[in-house]
């Protein structure tokens, strides 16, 4: 029951931080309508139907973005005492992580629906069929949970806005651009970076959906949640940030 109450407060933050969340919905649409549309003509011979290729990459991008969002949410909850009050009232760390995960998955599904609608507008019929979209959404949710857990674990350790901003700036663009989300990466020095980039393998999972890769994704999900629970159990309930 307590995690559900906390989920309600997470959803209330949608209004309090509406400008930030509006930006989270606009960003992937901007990538799709401007970057992907611009790359389509030059890459379609290599990738086949580019709409199929890039939409899957965008789903992977949305899942990765859950990490930075959850990091900020957890850091804010520690700053304002939400995490401390929740645990003092008998709430478990696992329940707290579950509330963050439920909220992150809900935001992801909203972004996914908007993204698919824009993909239809931009690429016409060059988008996945309904059963493929459902599979991508399901696997994407599993990826979101894993990234959400890792982001929450970092949020349990970060005590300043400047540190969070630095982490987001340093990690986001290199991770996104060094993975085959918008274009194939087959040669040059970038392929060596892509080889150690988790998004390279996660977007591959989405493009080659099967029961085997679904099992691997479940393991990723369990890993992320486990890291979050261990980290938050050891974290200070209230951060020193003021």
mmCIF file of C-alpha atoms in Angstrom:
data_model
loop_
_atom_site.group_PDB
_atom_site.id
_atom_site.type_symbol
_atom_site.label_atom_id
_atom_site.label_comp_id
_atom_site.label_asym_id
_atom_site.label_seq_id
_atom_site.Cartn_x
_atom_site.Cartn_y
_atom_site.Cartn_z
ATOM 1 C CA UNK A 1 0.000 0.000 0.000
ATOM 2 C CA UNK A 2 2.778 2.452 0.909
ATOM 3 C CA UNK A 3 4.499 2.133 -2.495
ATOM 4 C CA UNK A 4 1.183 2.945 -4.214
ATOM 5 C CA UNK A 5 0.796 6.087 -2.106
ATOM 6 C CA UNK A 6 4.318 7.092 -3.095
ATOM 7 C CA UNK A 7 3.504 6.445 -6.759
ATOM 8 C CA UNK A 8 0.673 8.966 -6.423
ATOM 9 C CA UNK A 9 3.141 11.600 -5.241
ATOM 10 C CA UNK A 10 5.503 10.760 -8.090
ATOM 11 C CA UNK A 11 2.659 11.431 -10.521
ATOM 12 C CA UNK A 12 1.905 14.694 -8.717
ATOM 13 C CA UNK A 13 5.455 15.757 -9.571
ATOM 14 C CA UNK A 14 4.411 15.749 -13.231
ATOM 15 C CA UNK A 15 2.666 19.060 -12.605
ATOM 16 C CA UNK A 16 5.261 20.515 -10.257
ATOM 17 C CA UNK A 17 8.008 19.743 -12.796
ATOM 18 C CA UNK A 18 5.846 20.106 -15.902
ATOM 19 C CA UNK A 19 8.428 22.044 -17.924
ATOM 20 C CA UNK A 20 11.005 19.333 -17.366
ATOM 21 C CA UNK A 21 8.619 16.529 -18.279
ATOM 22 C CA UNK A 22 7.384 18.411 -21.327
ATOM 23 C CA UNK A 23 10.999 18.556 -22.461
ATOM 24 C CA UNK A 24 11.312 14.784 -21.980
ATOM 25 C CA UNK A 25 8.398 14.256 -24.356
ATOM 26 C CA UNK A 26 9.603 16.806 -26.906
ATOM 27 C CA UNK A 27 13.226 15.616 -27.072
ATOM 28 C CA UNK A 28 12.634 12.161 -28.669
ATOM 29 C CA UNK A 29 10.084 13.653 -31.069
ATOM 30 C CA UNK A 30 12.669 16.251 -32.139
ATOM 31 C CA UNK A 31 15.269 13.510 -32.691
ATOM 32 C CA UNK A 32 12.783 11.567 -34.801
ATOM 33 C CA UNK A 33 11.378 14.423 -36.886
ATOM 34 C CA UNK A 34 14.641 16.258 -37.532
ATOM 35 C CA UNK A 35 17.681 14.003 -37.105
ATOM 36 C CA UNK A 36 16.098 10.748 -38.281
ATOM 37 C CA UNK A 37 14.270 12.364 -41.182
ATOM 38 C CA UNK A 38 17.480 14.038 -42.294
ATOM 39 C CA UNK A 39 19.455 10.780 -42.177
ATOM 40 C CA UNK A 40 16.779 8.658 -43.872
ATOM 41 C CA UNK A 41 17.677 9.295 -47.508
ATOM 42 C CA UNK A 42 21.374 8.545 -47.046
ATOM 43 C CA UNK A 43 20.987 5.468 -44.827
ATOM 44 C CA UNK A 44 17.964 3.632 -46.187
ATOM 45 C CA UNK A 45 20.063 1.638 -48.659
ATOM 46 C CA UNK A 46 22.153 0.352 -45.757
ATOM 47 C CA UNK A 47 19.477 -0.217 -43.123
ATOM 48 C CA UNK A 48 16.515 -1.238 -45.282
ATOM 49 C CA UNK A 49 13.323 0.436 -44.090
ATOM 50 C CA UNK A 50 14.838 3.241 -42.039
ATOM 51 C CA UNK A 51 11.601 3.876 -40.139
ATOM 52 C CA UNK A 52 11.848 0.393 -38.625
ATOM 53 C CA UNK A 53 15.534 0.854 -37.835
ATOM 54 C CA UNK A 54 15.332 4.238 -36.173
ATOM 55 C CA UNK A 55 12.113 3.685 -34.221
ATOM 56 C CA UNK A 56 13.736 0.742 -32.458
ATOM 57 C CA UNK A 57 16.749 2.902 -31.721
ATOM 58 C CA UNK A 58 14.499 5.577 -30.272
ATOM 59 C CA UNK A 59 12.813 3.049 -27.977
ATOM 60 C CA UNK A 60 16.253 2.126 -26.672
ATOM 61 C CA UNK A 61 17.019 5.825 -26.185
ATOM 62 C CA UNK A 62 13.835 6.307 -24.143
ATOM 63 C CA UNK A 63 14.785 3.374 -21.925
ATOM 64 C CA UNK A 64 18.255 4.817 -21.327
ATOM 65 C CA UNK A 65 16.798 8.221 -20.476
ATOM 66 C CA UNK A 66 14.957 6.573 -17.568
ATOM 67 C CA UNK A 67 18.323 6.323 -15.790
ATOM 68 C CA UNK A 68 18.983 10.059 -15.638
ATOM 69 C CA UNK A 69 15.348 10.813 -14.787
ATOM 70 C CA UNK A 70 15.322 8.301 -11.914
ATOM 71 C CA UNK A 71 18.655 9.609 -10.667
ATOM 72 C CA UNK A 72 17.151 13.099 -10.383
ATOM 73 C CA UNK A 73 13.929 11.814 -8.786
ATOM 74 C CA UNK A 74 15.761 9.857 -6.102
ATOM 75 C CA UNK A 75 18.189 12.705 -5.411
ATOM 76 C CA UNK A 76 15.255 15.106 -5.009
ATOM 77 C CA UNK A 77 13.430 12.667 -2.715
ATOM 78 C CA UNK A 78 16.512 12.488 -0.524
ATOM 79 C CA UNK A 79 16.948 16.256 -0.583
ATOM 80 C CA UNK A 80 13.369 17.015 0.499
ATOM 81 C CA UNK A 81 13.091 14.145 2.987
ATOM 82 C CA UNK A 82 10.557 12.052 1.046
ATOM 83 C CA UNK A 83 12.765 8.967 1.141
ATOM 84 C CA UNK A 84 13.477 9.448 4.857
ATOM 85 C CA UNK A 85 9.801 9.901 5.794
ATOM 86 C CA UNK A 86 8.812 6.874 3.723
ATOM 87 C CA UNK A 87 11.323 4.582 5.430
ATOM 88 C CA UNK A 88 10.616 6.010 8.913
ATOM 89 C CA UNK A 89 6.957 5.097 8.440
ATOM 90 C CA UNK A 90 7.895 1.489 7.789
ATOM 91 C CA UNK A 91 8.267 1.534 4.018
ATOM 92 C CA UNK A 92 10.860 -0.829 2.557
ATOM 93 C CA UNK A 93 13.639 0.191 0.223
ATOM 94 C CA UNK A 94 12.362 -2.341 -2.319
ATOM 95 C CA UNK A 95 8.915 -0.726 -2.133
ATOM 96 C CA UNK A 96 10.459 2.682 -2.714
ATOM 97 C CA UNK A 97 12.379 1.410 -5.742
ATOM 98 C CA UNK A 98 9.159 -0.170 -7.029
ATOM 99 C CA UNK A 99 7.370 3.194 -6.818
ATOM 100 C CA UNK A 100 10.132 4.872 -8.837
ATOM 101 C CA UNK A 101 10.017 2.052 -11.391
ATOM 102 C CA UNK A 102 6.226 2.197 -11.813
ATOM 103 C CA UNK A 103 6.383 5.927 -12.443
ATOM 104 C CA UNK A 104 9.297 5.605 -14.901
ATOM 105 C CA UNK A 105 7.501 2.838 -16.823
ATOM 106 C CA UNK A 106 4.348 4.961 -17.053
ATOM 107 C CA UNK A 107 6.295 7.897 -18.478
ATOM 108 C CA UNK A 108 8.030 5.542 -20.935
ATOM 109 C CA UNK A 109 4.704 4.193 -22.210
ATOM 110 C CA UNK A 110 3.425 7.725 -22.732
ATOM 111 C CA UNK A 111 6.566 8.640 -24.652
ATOM 112 C CA UNK A 112 6.319 5.422 -26.658
ATOM 113 C CA UNK A 113 2.770 6.172 -27.808
ATOM 114 C CA UNK A 114 3.716 9.715 -28.850
ATOM 115 C CA UNK A 115 6.816 8.432 -30.644
ATOM 116 C CA UNK A 116 4.922 5.774 -32.613
ATOM 117 C CA UNK A 117 2.328 8.354 -33.689
ATOM 118 C CA UNK A 118 5.097 10.664 -34.918
ATOM 119 C CA UNK A 119 6.810 7.752 -36.692
ATOM 120 C CA UNK A 120 3.619 7.051 -38.625
ATOM 121 C CA UNK A 121 3.444 10.726 -39.591
ATOM 122 C CA UNK A 122 7.120 10.906 -40.615
ATOM 123 C CA UNK A 123 7.666 7.508 -42.246
ATOM 124 C CA UNK A 124 4.187 6.356 -43.277
ATOM 125 C CA UNK A 125 3.922 2.580 -43.477
ATOM 126 C CA UNK A 126 7.654 2.069 -42.814
ATOM 127 C CA UNK A 127 7.008 1.293 -39.147
ATOM 128 C CA UNK A 128 6.646 -2.043 -37.338
ATOM 129 C CA UNK A 129 3.424 -4.014 -37.339
ATOM 130 C CA UNK A 130 1.243 -4.068 -34.225
ATOM 131 C CA UNK A 131 2.656 -7.299 -32.756
ATOM 132 C CA UNK A 132 6.208 -5.999 -33.223
ATOM 133 C CA UNK A 133 5.317 -2.734 -31.511
ATOM 134 C CA UNK A 134 3.888 -4.639 -28.529
ATOM 135 C CA UNK A 135 7.050 -6.742 -28.329
ATOM 136 C CA UNK A 136 9.247 -3.640 -28.458
ATOM 137 C CA UNK A 137 7.147 -1.946 -25.783
ATOM 138 C CA UNK A 138 7.419 -5.007 -23.519
ATOM 139 C CA UNK A 139 11.162 -5.396 -23.942
ATOM 140 C CA UNK A 140 11.548 -1.634 -23.635
ATOM 141 C CA UNK A 141 9.797 -1.724 -20.264
ATOM 142 C CA UNK A 142 12.260 -4.354 -19.043
ATOM 143 C CA UNK A 143 15.145 -2.154 -20.184
ATOM 144 C CA UNK A 144 13.553 0.827 -18.439
ATOM 145 C CA UNK A 145 13.401 -1.053 -15.138
ATOM 146 C CA UNK A 146 17.093 -1.943 -15.361
ATOM 147 C CA UNK A 147 18.176 1.598 -16.250
ATOM 148 C CA UNK A 148 15.828 3.016 -13.652
ATOM 149 C CA UNK A 149 17.482 0.862 -10.997
ATOM 150 C CA UNK A 150 20.970 1.994 -11.999
ATOM 151 C CA UNK A 151 19.872 5.633 -12.063
ATOM 152 C CA UNK A 152 18.263 5.305 -8.642
ATOM 153 C CA UNK A 153 21.453 3.810 -7.217
ATOM 154 C CA UNK A 154 23.441 6.822 -8.445
ATOM 155 C CA UNK A 155 20.757 9.183 -7.104
ATOM 156 C CA UNK A 156 21.273 7.591 -3.709
ATOM 157 C CA UNK A 157 24.893 8.748 -3.742
ATOM 158 C CA UNK A 158 24.743 12.166 -5.402
ATOM 159 C CA UNK A 159 24.326 15.216 -3.170
ATOM 160 C CA UNK A 160 24.429 18.188 -5.537
ATOM 161 C CA UNK A 161 22.766 19.525 -8.671
ATOM 162 C CA UNK A 162 26.158 20.321 -10.187
ATOM 163 C CA UNK A 163 27.296 16.705 -9.870
ATOM 164 C CA UNK A 164 24.051 15.442 -11.413
ATOM 165 C CA UNK A 165 24.358 17.889 -14.306
ATOM 166 C CA UNK A 166 27.957 16.813 -14.890
ATOM 167 C CA UNK A 167 27.016 13.128 -14.927
ATOM 168 C CA UNK A 168 24.155 13.722 -17.351
ATOM 169 C CA UNK A 169 26.261 15.892 -19.674
ATOM 170 C CA UNK A 170 29.303 13.615 -19.702
ATOM 171 C CA UNK A 171 27.439 10.325 -20.121
ATOM 172 C CA UNK A 172 24.351 11.043 -22.217
ATOM 173 C CA UNK A 173 25.599 12.230 -25.604
ATOM 174 C CA UNK A 174 28.629 9.890 -25.856
ATOM 175 C CA UNK A 175 26.501 6.871 -24.911
ATOM 176 C CA UNK A 176 23.729 7.784 -27.376
ATOM 177 C CA UNK A 177 25.979 8.719 -30.302
ATOM 178 C CA UNK A 178 28.321 5.745 -29.864
ATOM 179 C CA UNK A 179 25.543 3.194 -30.352
ATOM 180 C CA UNK A 180 23.730 2.163 -33.555
ATOM 181 C CA UNK A 181 20.509 3.931 -32.644
ATOM 182 C CA UNK A 182 20.293 6.314 -35.610
ATOM 183 C CA UNK A 183 22.919 4.806 -37.916
ATOM 184 C CA UNK A 184 24.948 1.599 -38.250
ATOM 185 C CA UNK A 185 28.427 1.602 -36.719
ATOM 186 C CA UNK A 186 30.551 -0.845 -38.694
ATOM 187 C CA UNK A 187 34.044 0.648 -38.942
ATOM 188 C CA UNK A 188 36.403 3.307 -37.624
ATOM 189 C CA UNK A 189 37.443 3.900 -34.046
ATOM 190 C CA UNK A 190 33.813 4.405 -32.998
ATOM 191 C CA UNK A 191 33.084 0.707 -33.378
ATOM 192 C CA UNK A 192 35.474 -0.016 -30.490
ATOM 193 C CA UNK A 193 33.540 2.398 -28.307
ATOM 194 C CA UNK A 194 30.277 0.848 -29.473
ATOM 195 C CA UNK A 195 31.604 -2.579 -28.495
ATOM 196 C CA UNK A 196 31.641 -1.567 -24.797
ATOM 197 C CA UNK A 197 28.443 0.484 -24.974
ATOM 198 C CA UNK A 198 25.477 -1.328 -23.378
ATOM 199 C CA UNK A 199 23.051 0.422 -25.729
ATOM 200 C CA UNK A 200 24.678 -1.382 -28.660
ATOM 201 C CA UNK A 201 23.545 -4.709 -27.258
ATOM 202 C CA UNK A 202 20.216 -3.477 -25.980
ATOM 203 C CA UNK A 203 19.156 -2.074 -29.342
ATOM 204 C CA UNK A 204 20.256 -5.385 -30.836
ATOM 205 C CA UNK A 205 17.924 -7.136 -28.398
ATOM 206 C CA UNK A 206 15.028 -4.959 -29.560
ATOM 207 C CA UNK A 207 15.777 -5.576 -33.237
ATOM 208 C CA UNK A 208 16.164 -9.348 -32.819
ATOM 209 C CA UNK A 209 13.341 -10.023 -30.384
ATOM 210 C CA UNK A 210 13.139 -13.664 -29.261
ATOM 211 C CA UNK A 211 12.541 -15.661 -26.109
ATOM 212 C CA UNK A 212 16.300 -15.954 -25.583
ATOM 213 C CA UNK A 213 16.928 -12.225 -25.703
ATOM 214 C CA UNK A 214 13.830 -11.660 -23.560
ATOM 215 C CA UNK A 215 15.426 -13.859 -20.896
ATOM 216 C CA UNK A 216 18.647 -11.854 -21.101
ATOM 217 C CA UNK A 217 16.622 -8.659 -20.713
ATOM 218 C CA UNK A 218 14.945 -10.041 -17.590
ATOM 219 C CA UNK A 219 18.407 -10.657 -16.111
ATOM 220 C CA UNK A 220 19.310 -7.028 -16.900
ATOM 221 C CA UNK A 221 16.139 -5.913 -15.107
ATOM 222 C CA UNK A 222 16.919 -7.973 -12.003
ATOM 223 C CA UNK A 223 20.486 -6.644 -11.973
ATOM 224 C CA UNK A 224 19.358 -3.018 -12.074
ATOM 225 C CA UNK A 225 16.803 -3.463 -9.286
ATOM 226 C CA UNK A 226 19.268 -5.365 -7.099
ATOM 227 C CA UNK A 227 21.909 -2.643 -7.490
ATOM 228 C CA UNK A 228 19.329 0.021 -6.590
ATOM 229 C CA UNK A 229 18.154 -1.790 -3.453
ATOM 230 C CA UNK A 230 21.684 -2.433 -2.183
ATOM 231 C CA UNK A 231 22.782 1.136 -2.913
ATOM 232 C CA UNK A 232 19.765 2.812 -1.297
ATOM 233 C CA UNK A 233 19.964 0.640 1.807
ATOM 234 C CA UNK A 234 23.453 1.997 2.369
ATOM 235 C CA UNK A 235 22.669 5.570 1.347
ATOM 236 C CA UNK A 236 21.925 8.421 3.723
ATOM 237 C CA UNK A 237 18.172 8.896 3.948
ATOM 238 C CA UNK A 238 18.512 12.684 3.649
ATOM 239 C CA UNK A 239 21.173 14.237 1.442
ATOM 240 C CA UNK A 240 23.371 17.129 2.491
ATOM 241 C CA UNK A 241 22.211 19.207 -0.490
ATOM 242 C CA UNK A 242 20.430 22.468 0.373
#
